[in-house]
Amino acid sequence: MTIKNICCIGAGYVGGPTMAVIAKNNPNIKVTIVDINAERIAAWNDPDLNNLPIYEPGLADIVAETRGENLFFSTAIDAAIDESEMIFISVNTPTKTYGKGKGMAADLKYIELCARNIADVAKTDKIVVEKSTLPVRTAEAIKSILHNTGNAINFHILSNPEFLAEGTAVSDLLNPDRVLIGGENEDAIAQLANVYAAWVPEDKILKTNLWSSELSKLTANAFLAQRVSSINAISELCEHTEANVNEVAKAIGMDSRIGPKFLNASIGFGGSCFQKDILNLVYIAKSYNLTEVADYWEQVIIMNDHQKRRFSDRLIKTLYNTVSGKKIAMLGWAFKKDTNDTRESAAIYVADHLLNEQAELSVYDPKVSKLKMQSDLNYLNTRSESENETGLQTAHTPYEAVKEAHAIAIMTEWDEFKSYDWKAIYKEMKKPAFIFDGRNILDKKEMNAIGFEYYAIGQ
Ligand code: NAD
Ligand code: UGA
């Protein structure tokens, strides 16, 4: 089998950038990304590259280079499956919101639909690649669905989890720490390794068995999230002892066994994956009756929830125990800088807590729309949509957000926040003017010199 056509089911944050980079580096392979969401596909095909559905630095350039050449976006799912030798499944795997495992297990209905779709349509042998993050042993279910079609087609299932982080997706894909391929069939593994070998050095292409590959993805996210919860736990201790969490992080990070990355104390991690993948890990451990293992990892989530709650509690307490009727400017809504993704962003939960206390919020984010902010809040179901709309106003500029505000809460570490004219901002605010820096991006001494009452995490 020679790979001439690749199909990717799911045109999301992973499918879009990953396939764009595969297409860029494999000009002889036609890559078609398909999705049931016609609006999303239309946005990927929009001639104006500013309208792509996903904002990632560098992505628009690669799409401009490859789209219409060997990269295509389409809703014709069956046709793309039919013509491809290799099919990536890159659909969402959210936490279940119903039935057994509700709130913990991964919802695999979209994965199963893809497997059934492939089974229905395929007329020739296919390599099926799990790109989505999946519970260990999911490949067994996919295999069972595909092998029971009765049409004598050979399917080889590979696990190829994605490790890109949003905001740096393109550079992560162009220069990955490793590419992980898990599988049973040597030839299928070699075919997929070949696709990556077009730009990834061979020693970075790691081959394992299926189950190690599936479990490594959940484990990597759990370890990364654990580091954030660990430094956040220490940040609370710092606030009681006059230690400074930035100094502690630097001191421990210089130990080469610990390393300096992922030690930024914050309002808590967000994003579509850390929480869902740890919950999934906890659920799997519980399903094998591994209570201590499950409890150990669950603590990472408990700490994260505590960190979000304690940020808003500290703000309310400092503003003389009430924020009712007070304007609070929130800078940032995305779960991290350089992305328009807001899934599980800490800002949503902090806003919800502050609205419960009748604060008047004015939010500015350089990449997130009013519609998105409102739908994030409405999803929590805490109050009516009209109450959310009255309570949370979206500002078009940071200066509009901070005008007459009692306090500023920095929720996302966007670079532009660092270079604002903070003296001018101070003048526009009610006094005393408070800053609660949830990302530790401003300088305490500088802010105090301007006149702000400045509170950061772990300082
Ligand atoms: P996403 O929600 O952005 O995209 C998923 C897409 O799949 C959606 O556009 C949806 O319409 C489409 N889809 C769902 N069912 C479909 C079907 N049956 N047929 C066709 N299309 C269908 O999700 P994402 O962020 O790209 O994540 C995808 C997977 O990758 C998840 O398992 C996630 O855990 C994993 N992952 C995500 C990231 C990340 O940074 N977002 C990084 C690594 C791994
Ligand atoms: C994370 C992983 O880093 C990726 O390897 C993985 O592929 C991806 O999840 C996934 O499976 O979805 P992502 O969530 O996009 O990527 O972004 P991260 O950079 O990991 O940040 C996650 C959250 O942790 C953000 O809210 C970020 O602000 C926070 N964080 C990160 C901190 O609070 N402190 C840090 O030191 C690092």
Coordinates of C-alpha atoms and ligand atoms in Angstrom, one line a residue:
M1 CA 0.0 0.0 0.0
T2 CA 1.3 3.5 -0.9
I3 CA -0.2 6.4 0.9
K4 CA -1.5 8.9 -1.7
N5 CA -4.6 10.1 0.0
I6 CA -5.1 10.9 3.7
C7 CA -8.5 11.7 5.2
C8 CA -8.8 13.3 8.7
I9 CA -12.2 13.2 10.3
G10 CA -12.6 16.3 12.6
A11 CA -11.5 19.8 11.5
G12 CA -10.8 21.1 15.0
Y13 CA -7.9 22.4 17.0
V14 CA -6.0 19.2 16.4
G15 CA -7.2 18.1 13.0
G16 CA -6.8 21.5 11.3
P17 CA -3.2 22.4 12.3
T18 CA -1.9 18.8 12.3
M19 CA -3.1 18.0 8.8
A20 CA -2.0 21.4 7.5
V21 CA 1.6 20.6 8.6
I22 CA 1.4 17.0 7.2
A23 CA 0.2 18.5 3.8
K24 CA 2.9 21.1 3.8
N25 CA 5.6 18.5 4.3
N26 CA 4.2 15.9 2.0
P27 CA 3.3 17.7 -1.2
N28 CA 2.7 14.3 -2.9
I29 CA -0.1 13.3 -0.5
K30 CA -3.6 14.7 -0.9
V31 CA -4.9 15.5 2.6
T32 CA -8.7 16.0 3.0
I33 CA -10.1 17.2 6.3
V34 CA -13.8 16.5 6.8
D35 CA -16.3 17.5 9.4
I36 CA -20.0 17.2 10.1
N37 CA -19.9 20.9 11.0
A38 CA -20.6 22.7 7.7
E39 CA -20.0 26.1 9.2
R40 CA -16.6 25.2 10.5
I41 CA -15.6 23.7 7.1
A42 CA -16.9 26.9 5.4
A43 CA -14.7 29.0 7.7
W44 CA -11.6 26.8 6.8
N45 CA -12.4 27.5 3.2
D46 CA -12.9 31.3 3.7
P47 CA -10.8 33.2 1.2
D48 CA -10.1 35.7 4.0
L49 CA -7.5 33.9 6.2
N50 CA -8.5 36.1 9.2
N51 CA -11.8 34.1 9.3
L52 CA -10.2 30.6 9.8
P53 CA -12.1 29.0 12.7
I54 CA -8.9 28.6 14.8
Y55 CA -6.4 31.2 15.7
E56 CA -2.9 29.9 16.0
P57 CA 0.3 31.8 15.2
G58 CA 1.7 30.8 11.8
L59 CA -1.3 28.6 10.9
A60 CA -2.8 31.0 8.3
D61 CA 0.5 31.0 6.3
I62 CA 0.6 27.2 6.1
V63 CA -3.1 27.1 5.1
A64 CA -2.5 29.8 2.4
E65 CA 0.4 27.7 1.1
T66 CA -1.3 24.3 0.9
R67 CA -5.1 24.9 0.6
G68 CA -6.4 24.0 -2.8
E69 CA -3.0 22.5 -3.6
N70 CA -2.9 19.3 -1.5
L71 CA -5.0 20.3 1.5
F72 CA -8.8 20.3 1.2
F73 CA -11.6 21.0 3.7
S74 CA -14.9 19.3 3.0
T75 CA -18.2 18.0 4.4
A76 CA -18.2 15.0 1.9
I77 CA -17.1 12.5 4.6
D78 CA -17.9 9.3 2.7
A79 CA -16.1 10.3 -0.4
A80 CA -12.9 11.3 1.5
I81 CA -13.0 8.0 3.5
D82 CA -13.5 6.0 0.3
E83 CA -10.5 7.5 -1.6
S84 CA -8.0 7.4 1.3
E85 CA -5.5 4.7 2.3
M86 CA -5.0 6.3 5.7
I87 CA -7.8 7.8 7.9
F88 CA -7.1 9.9 11.0
I89 CA -9.8 10.1 13.6
S90 CA -9.5 13.5 15.3
V91 CA -12.9 14.2 16.7
N92 CA -13.7 15.5 20.2
T93 CA -13.8 13.1 23.2
P94 CA -15.4 15.2 25.9
T95 CA -16.3 14.1 29.4
K96 CA -19.6 12.2 29.5
T97 CA -22.5 14.3 30.7
Y98 CA -25.0 11.4 31.1
G99 CA -25.3 7.8 32.2
K100 CA -22.6 5.6 33.6
G101 CA -19.3 7.5 34.1
K102 CA -21.1 10.9 34.0
G103 CA -18.7 13.7 34.8
M104 CA -15.7 11.4 34.7
A105 CA -15.4 9.0 31.7
A106 CA -14.6 10.1 28.1
D107 CA -17.7 10.1 25.8
L108 CA -16.7 7.9 23.0
K109 CA -19.8 8.2 20.9
Y110 CA -18.2 10.4 18.3
I111 CA -15.3 7.9 17.9
E112 CA -17.7 5.0 17.5
L113 CA -19.7 7.0 14.9
C114 CA -16.5 7.5 12.9
A115 CA -15.6 3.8 13.2
R116 CA -19.0 2.8 11.9
N117 CA -18.8 5.4 9.1
I118 CA -15.5 4.0 8.0
A119 CA -16.8 0.4 8.2
D120 CA -19.9 1.3 6.1
V121 CA -18.0 3.2 3.4
A122 CA -14.6 1.4 3.0
K123 CA -14.2 -0.8 -0.1
T124 CA -10.4 -1.1 0.2
D125 CA -7.9 -1.8 3.0
K126 CA -7.3 1.1 5.3
I127 CA -5.0 2.2 8.1
V128 CA -7.1 3.9 10.8
V129 CA -5.2 6.2 13.1
E130 CA -6.5 7.3 16.5
K131 CA -5.4 10.9 16.8
S132 CA -8.0 11.8 19.4
T133 CA -7.0 11.3 23.0
L134 CA -8.6 8.0 24.1
P135 CA -8.9 5.8 27.2
V136 CA -6.4 2.9 27.2
R137 CA -7.8 -0.1 25.2
T138 CA -10.2 2.0 23.0
A139 CA -8.4 0.5 19.9
E140 CA -10.0 -2.8 20.9
A141 CA -13.5 -1.4 20.4
I142 CA -12.6 0.3 17.1
K143 CA -11.1 -2.9 15.9
S144 CA -14.2 -4.9 16.8
I145 CA -16.5 -2.5 14.9
L146 CA -14.2 -2.5 11.9
H147 CA -13.5 -6.2 11.8
N148 CA -17.2 -7.1 12.0
T149 CA -18.3 -5.5 8.8
G150 CA -18.1 -8.8 7.0
N151 CA -16.7 -7.2 3.7
A152 CA -13.3 -8.8 3.9
I153 CA -11.3 -5.6 4.2
N154 CA -8.1 -5.3 6.2
F155 CA -8.1 -2.6 8.8
H156 CA -5.0 -1.7 10.7
I157 CA -5.5 0.4 13.8
L158 CA -2.7 2.7 15.0
S159 CA -2.6 5.0 18.0
N160 CA -0.9 8.3 17.3
P161 CA -1.8 10.8 20.1
E162 CA -1.1 14.5 19.6
F163 CA 1.0 16.4 22.0
L164 CA 0.7 20.0 20.6
A165 CA -0.3 22.8 22.9
E166 CA -2.6 25.5 21.8
G167 CA -1.0 28.9 21.1
T168 CA 2.2 27.1 20.0
A169 CA 0.5 24.4 17.8
V170 CA 2.4 25.1 14.6
S171 CA 5.9 25.2 16.1
D172 CA 5.1 22.1 18.3
L173 CA 4.0 20.3 15.1
L174 CA 7.0 21.5 13.0
N175 CA 9.4 20.6 15.8
P176 CA 7.9 17.9 18.0
D177 CA 9.7 16.5 21.1
R178 CA 8.5 13.1 19.8
V179 CA 5.9 11.5 17.6
L180 CA 4.4 8.5 19.2
I181 CA 3.0 5.6 17.1
G182 CA 1.5 2.6 18.8
G183 CA 0.4 -0.4 16.8
E184 CA 0.6 -4.1 16.0
N185 CA 1.2 -4.3 12.3
E186 CA 4.8 -3.4 11.4
D187 CA 3.9 -2.3 7.8
A188 CA 1.1 0.0 9.0
I189 CA 3.4 1.6 11.6
A190 CA 6.1 2.1 8.9
Q191 CA 3.6 3.8 6.6
L192 CA 2.6 6.3 9.2
A193 CA 6.2 6.8 10.4
N194 CA 7.1 7.6 6.7
V195 CA 4.5 10.4 6.6
Y196 CA 6.2 12.1 9.7
A197 CA 9.7 11.3 8.5
A198 CA 9.2 13.9 5.8
W199 CA 10.2 16.5 8.5
V200 CA 10.7 14.7 11.8
P201 CA 14.1 13.2 12.6
E202 CA 13.8 9.4 12.8
D203 CA 15.1 9.2 16.4
K204 CA 12.1 11.3 17.5
I205 CA 9.6 8.8 16.1
L206 CA 8.8 6.5 18.9
K207 CA 7.1 3.1 18.3
T208 CA 5.3 1.2 21.1
N209 CA 2.5 -1.2 21.5
L210 CA -1.1 0.2 21.1
W211 CA -1.9 0.3 24.8
S212 CA 1.3 2.0 25.9
S213 CA 0.7 4.7 23.3
E214 CA -2.9 5.3 24.4
L215 CA -1.9 5.4 28.1
S216 CA 1.1 7.6 27.5
K217 CA -1.1 10.5 26.2
L218 CA -3.3 10.5 29.3
T219 CA -0.2 10.2 31.5
A220 CA 1.6 13.1 29.8
N221 CA -1.3 15.4 30.4
A222 CA -1.7 14.2 33.9
F223 CA 2.0 14.9 34.7
L224 CA 1.9 18.4 33.1
A225 CA -1.3 19.3 35.0
Q226 CA 0.2 17.9 38.2
R227 CA 3.1 20.4 37.9
V228 CA 0.7 23.3 37.7
S229 CA -1.3 22.1 40.6
S230 CA 1.9 21.5 42.6
I231 CA 3.2 25.0 42.1
N232 CA -0.2 26.5 42.7
A233 CA -0.4 24.6 46.0
I234 CA 2.9 26.2 47.0
S235 CA 1.6 29.6 45.9
E236 CA -1.0 29.6 48.6
L237 CA 1.7 28.7 51.2
C238 CA 3.8 31.6 49.8
E239 CA 1.0 34.1 50.5
H240 CA 1.0 33.1 54.1
T241 CA 4.8 33.1 54.6
E242 CA 6.2 36.0 52.6
A243 CA 8.0 33.6 50.3
N244 CA 7.6 34.5 46.6
V245 CA 6.4 31.8 44.3
N246 CA 8.3 33.1 41.3
E247 CA 11.6 32.9 43.3
V248 CA 10.7 29.4 44.6
A249 CA 9.9 28.2 41.1
K250 CA 13.2 29.6 39.8
A251 CA 15.1 28.0 42.6
I252 CA 13.6 24.5 42.2
G253 CA 13.5 24.8 38.4
M254 CA 17.3 25.2 38.2
D255 CA 17.6 21.6 39.5
S256 CA 18.0 19.7 36.3
R257 CA 16.0 16.8 37.7
I258 CA 13.0 19.2 38.1
G259 CA 13.5 21.6 35.2
P260 CA 12.1 25.1 34.7
K261 CA 9.0 24.5 32.5
F262 CA 5.4 24.4 33.6
L263 CA 6.1 26.1 37.0
N264 CA 4.2 29.3 36.4
A265 CA 1.7 29.7 39.3
S266 CA -1.7 30.9 38.0
I267 CA -5.4 31.1 38.6
G268 CA -5.5 27.4 37.7
F269 CA -5.1 25.5 34.5
G270 CA -7.9 25.5 31.8
G271 CA -8.1 24.2 28.3
S272 CA -10.1 21.4 26.8
C273 CA -7.9 18.5 27.9
F274 CA -6.2 18.6 31.3
Q275 CA -9.3 18.2 33.3
K276 CA -11.1 15.8 31.0
D277 CA -8.0 13.6 30.6
I278 CA -7.3 13.4 34.3
L279 CA -11.0 12.6 35.1
N280 CA -10.7 9.9 32.5
L281 CA -7.6 8.5 34.1
V282 CA -9.3 8.5 37.5
Y283 CA -12.3 6.8 36.0
I284 CA -10.1 4.1 34.4
A285 CA -8.2 3.5 37.7
K286 CA -11.5 3.2 39.6
S287 CA -12.8 0.8 37.1
Y288 CA -9.9 -1.5 37.9
N289 CA -10.6 -0.9 41.7
L290 CA -7.3 1.0 42.0
T291 CA -8.6 3.4 44.7
E292 CA -5.3 4.9 45.8
V293 CA -4.2 5.5 42.2
A294 CA -7.5 7.2 41.4
D295 CA -7.4 9.4 44.6
Y296 CA -3.8 10.4 43.8
W297 CA -4.7 11.9 40.4
E298 CA -8.0 13.3 41.5
Q299 CA -6.2 15.6 43.9
V300 CA -4.7 17.5 40.9
I301 CA -8.2 18.5 39.9
I302 CA -9.3 19.3 43.5
M303 CA -6.3 21.6 43.9
N304 CA -7.1 23.3 40.6
D305 CA -10.7 24.0 41.5
H306 CA -9.5 25.4 44.9
Q307 CA -7.1 27.7 43.1
K308 CA -9.8 29.2 40.9
R309 CA -12.1 29.7 43.9
R310 CA -9.5 31.2 46.1
F311 CA -8.6 33.8 43.5
S312 CA -12.1 35.2 43.4
D313 CA -12.5 34.9 47.2
R314 CA -9.3 36.9 47.7
L315 CA -10.5 39.6 45.4
I316 CA -13.8 39.9 47.2
K317 CA -12.2 39.9 50.6
T318 CA -9.7 42.6 49.6
L319 CA -12.5 44.8 48.2
Y320 CA -13.9 45.1 51.7
N321 CA -15.9 41.9 51.5
T322 CA -18.3 43.0 48.9
V323 CA -18.2 43.5 45.1
S324 CA -21.9 44.1 44.8
G325 CA -22.5 46.9 42.3
K326 CA -18.7 47.3 41.7
K327 CA -17.2 47.3 38.3
I328 CA -14.5 44.7 37.9
A329 CA -12.4 44.7 34.7
M330 CA -11.3 41.3 33.5
L331 CA -8.4 41.3 31.2
G332 CA -8.4 38.0 29.2
W333 CA -10.9 35.3 28.7
A334 CA -9.0 32.6 26.7
F335 CA -7.5 29.8 28.8
K336 CA -4.0 30.9 27.8
K337 CA -2.4 33.4 25.5
D338 CA -2.2 33.2 21.7
T339 CA -5.4 31.2 21.3
N340 CA -9.1 32.0 20.8
D341 CA -10.0 28.8 22.7
T342 CA -11.9 29.3 26.0
R343 CA -12.8 25.7 26.9
E344 CA -12.5 25.3 30.7
S345 CA -10.9 28.7 31.0
A346 CA -10.5 29.7 34.6
A347 CA -11.9 33.1 33.6
I348 CA -15.3 31.5 33.2
Y349 CA -15.4 30.2 36.7
V350 CA -14.0 33.4 38.3
A351 CA -16.6 35.4 36.4
D352 CA -19.4 33.1 37.6
H353 CA -18.3 33.5 41.3
L354 CA -18.1 37.3 40.9
L355 CA -21.5 37.5 39.3
N356 CA -22.9 35.5 42.2
E357 CA -21.7 38.4 44.4
Q358 CA -23.4 40.9 42.0
A359 CA -20.3 42.4 40.6
E360 CA -20.5 44.2 37.3
L361 CA -18.0 42.7 34.9
S362 CA -16.3 44.3 31.9
V363 CA -14.2 41.9 30.0
Y364 CA -11.6 42.5 27.3
D365 CA -9.9 39.7 25.4
P366 CA -8.0 40.4 22.1
K367 CA -9.3 37.2 20.4
V368 CA -12.6 36.2 22.1
S369 CA -16.0 37.5 21.0
K370 CA -18.9 38.6 23.1
L371 CA -20.9 35.7 21.8
K372 CA -18.3 33.2 23.0
M373 CA -18.1 34.8 26.5
Q374 CA -21.9 34.7 26.9
S375 CA -22.2 31.1 25.7
D376 CA -19.4 30.0 28.1
L377 CA -21.3 31.6 31.0
N378 CA -24.7 30.3 29.9
Y379 CA -23.3 26.8 29.6
L380 CA -22.8 26.8 33.4
N381 CA -26.6 27.3 33.9
T382 CA -26.1 29.4 37.0
R383 CA -28.5 32.2 36.1
S384 CA -30.7 33.3 33.2
E385 CA -29.2 34.4 29.9
S386 CA -30.4 37.9 30.3
E387 CA -28.9 38.2 33.7
N388 CA -25.6 37.0 32.3
E389 CA -25.9 39.6 29.5
T390 CA -26.5 42.4 32.0
G391 CA -23.8 41.2 34.4
L392 CA -21.0 40.7 31.9
Q393 CA -20.3 43.4 29.4
T394 CA -17.7 42.9 26.7
A395 CA -15.3 45.8 26.1
H396 CA -13.9 46.6 22.7
T397 CA -10.7 48.0 24.2
P398 CA -8.8 47.5 27.4
Y399 CA -9.3 51.2 28.2
E400 CA -13.1 50.8 27.9
A401 CA -12.9 47.9 30.3
V402 CA -10.9 49.6 33.0
K403 CA -12.8 53.0 33.0
E404 CA -14.2 53.7 36.4
A405 CA -13.4 50.1 37.5
H406 CA -12.8 49.3 41.2
A407 CA -10.4 46.5 40.3
I408 CA -8.7 44.7 37.4
A409 CA -8.4 40.9 37.3
I410 CA -5.8 39.6 34.9
M411 CA -7.0 36.2 33.7
T412 CA -4.8 35.5 30.6
E413 CA -1.1 36.2 30.1
W414 CA -1.5 38.0 26.7
D415 CA 1.7 39.8 25.9
E416 CA 0.0 43.1 25.1
F417 CA -1.2 43.4 28.7
K418 CA 2.4 44.0 29.8
S419 CA 2.9 47.0 27.6
Y420 CA -0.2 48.9 28.4
D421 CA 0.1 52.5 29.7
W422 CA -0.6 51.5 33.3
K423 CA -0.2 55.1 34.5
A424 CA -3.1 56.1 32.2
I425 CA -5.1 53.1 33.4
Y426 CA -4.6 54.1 37.0
K427 CA -6.0 57.6 36.3
E428 CA -9.2 56.1 34.8
M429 CA -10.0 53.9 37.8
K430 CA -11.8 54.4 41.1
K431 CA -9.5 54.7 44.0
P432 CA -8.0 52.8 45.7
A433 CA -7.3 51.0 42.4
F434 CA -6.7 47.3 42.8
I435 CA -5.0 44.8 40.4
F436 CA -5.3 41.1 40.9
D437 CA -2.7 39.6 38.6
G438 CA -3.8 35.9 38.1
R439 CA -0.8 35.4 35.8
N440 CA 2.0 37.2 37.6
I441 CA 2.9 39.2 34.5
L442 CA 3.2 42.7 36.0
D443 CA 5.9 44.1 38.2
K444 CA 4.7 44.6 41.8
K445 CA 7.2 47.4 42.6
E446 CA 6.3 49.3 39.4
M447 CA 2.6 48.9 40.0
N448 CA 2.9 50.0 43.6
A449 CA 4.9 53.1 42.5
I450 CA 2.1 54.1 40.2
G451 CA -0.3 53.8 43.1
F452 CA -2.0 50.5 42.5
E453 CA -2.8 48.1 45.3
Y454 CA -1.3 45.1 43.6
Y455 CA -2.0 41.4 44.4
A456 CA -0.3 38.6 42.5
I457 CA -0.4 34.8 42.9
G458 CA 1.9 33.5 45.6
Q459 CA 3.4 36.9 46.5
Ligands
NAD1 P1 -12.6 20.1 18.4 O1 -13.9 20.0 19.2 O2 -11.9 21.4 18.2 O3 -12.8 19.3 17.0 C1 -13.4 18.1 16.8 C2 -14.2 18.2 15.5 O4 -14.7 16.9 15.2 C3 -15.4 19.1 15.5 O5 -15.3 20.1 14.5 C4 -16.6 18.2 15.3 O6 -17.6 18.8 14.5 C5 -16.0 17.0 14.6 N1 -16.7 15.8 14.6 C6 -17.3 15.2 15.7 N2 -17.9 14.0 15.4 C7 -17.7 13.9 14.1 C8 -18.1 12.9 13.1 N3 -18.8 11.8 13.5 N4 -17.8 13.1 11.8 C9 -17.1 14.2 11.4 N5 -16.7 15.2 12.3 C10 -17.0 15.0 13.6 O7 -11.6 19.1 19.2 P2 -10.0 19.2 19.3 O8 -9.6 20.2 20.3 O9 -9.4 19.2 17.9 O10 -9.7 17.7 20.0 C11 -9.8 16.5 19.2 C12 -9.2 15.4 20.0 O11 -7.7 15.7 20.1 C13 -9.7 15.2 21.4 O12 -9.7 13.9 21.7 C14 -8.6 15.9 22.3 O13 -8.5 15.4 23.6 C15 -7.4 15.7 21.5 N6 -6.3 16.7 21.7 C16 -6.6 18.0 21.7 C17 -5.6 19.0 21.8 C18 -5.9 20.4 21.8 O14 -5.0 21.2 22.0 N7 -7.1 20.9 21.6 C19 -4.2 18.6 21.8 C20 -4.0 17.2 21.8 C21 -5.0 16.3 21.7
UGA2 C1 -1.9 20.7 26.9 C2 -0.5 20.0 26.8 O1 0.5 20.9 27.1 C3 -0.3 19.4 25.4 O2 0.9 18.7 25.3 C4 -1.5 18.5 25.0 O3 -1.3 18.0 23.7 C5 -2.8 19.3 25.1 O4 -2.9 19.8 26.5 C6 -4.0 18.4 24.9 O5 -3.9 17.2 25.1 O6 -5.0 19.1 24.7 P1 -2.8 23.1 26.2 O7 -3.9 22.7 27.1 O8 -3.2 23.5 24.8 O9 -1.8 21.8 26.0 O10 -1.9 24.2 26.8 P2 -0.9 24.2 28.0 O11 0.2 25.1 27.6 O12 -0.5 22.9 28.5 O13 -1.7 25.0 29.2 C7 -2.8 24.4 29.8 C8 -3.2 25.3 31.0 O14 -2.2 25.3 32.0 C9 -3.4 26.7 30.6 O15 -4.5 27.2 31.2 C10 -2.2 27.4 31.1 O16 -2.3 28.8 31.3 C11 -1.9 26.6 32.4 N1 -0.5 26.6 32.8 C12 0.5 26.1 32.0 C13 -0.2 27.2 34.0 O17 -1.1 27.7 34.7 N2 1.1 27.3 34.4 C14 2.1 26.7 33.6 O18 3.3 26.8 34.1 C15 1.8 26.1 32.4

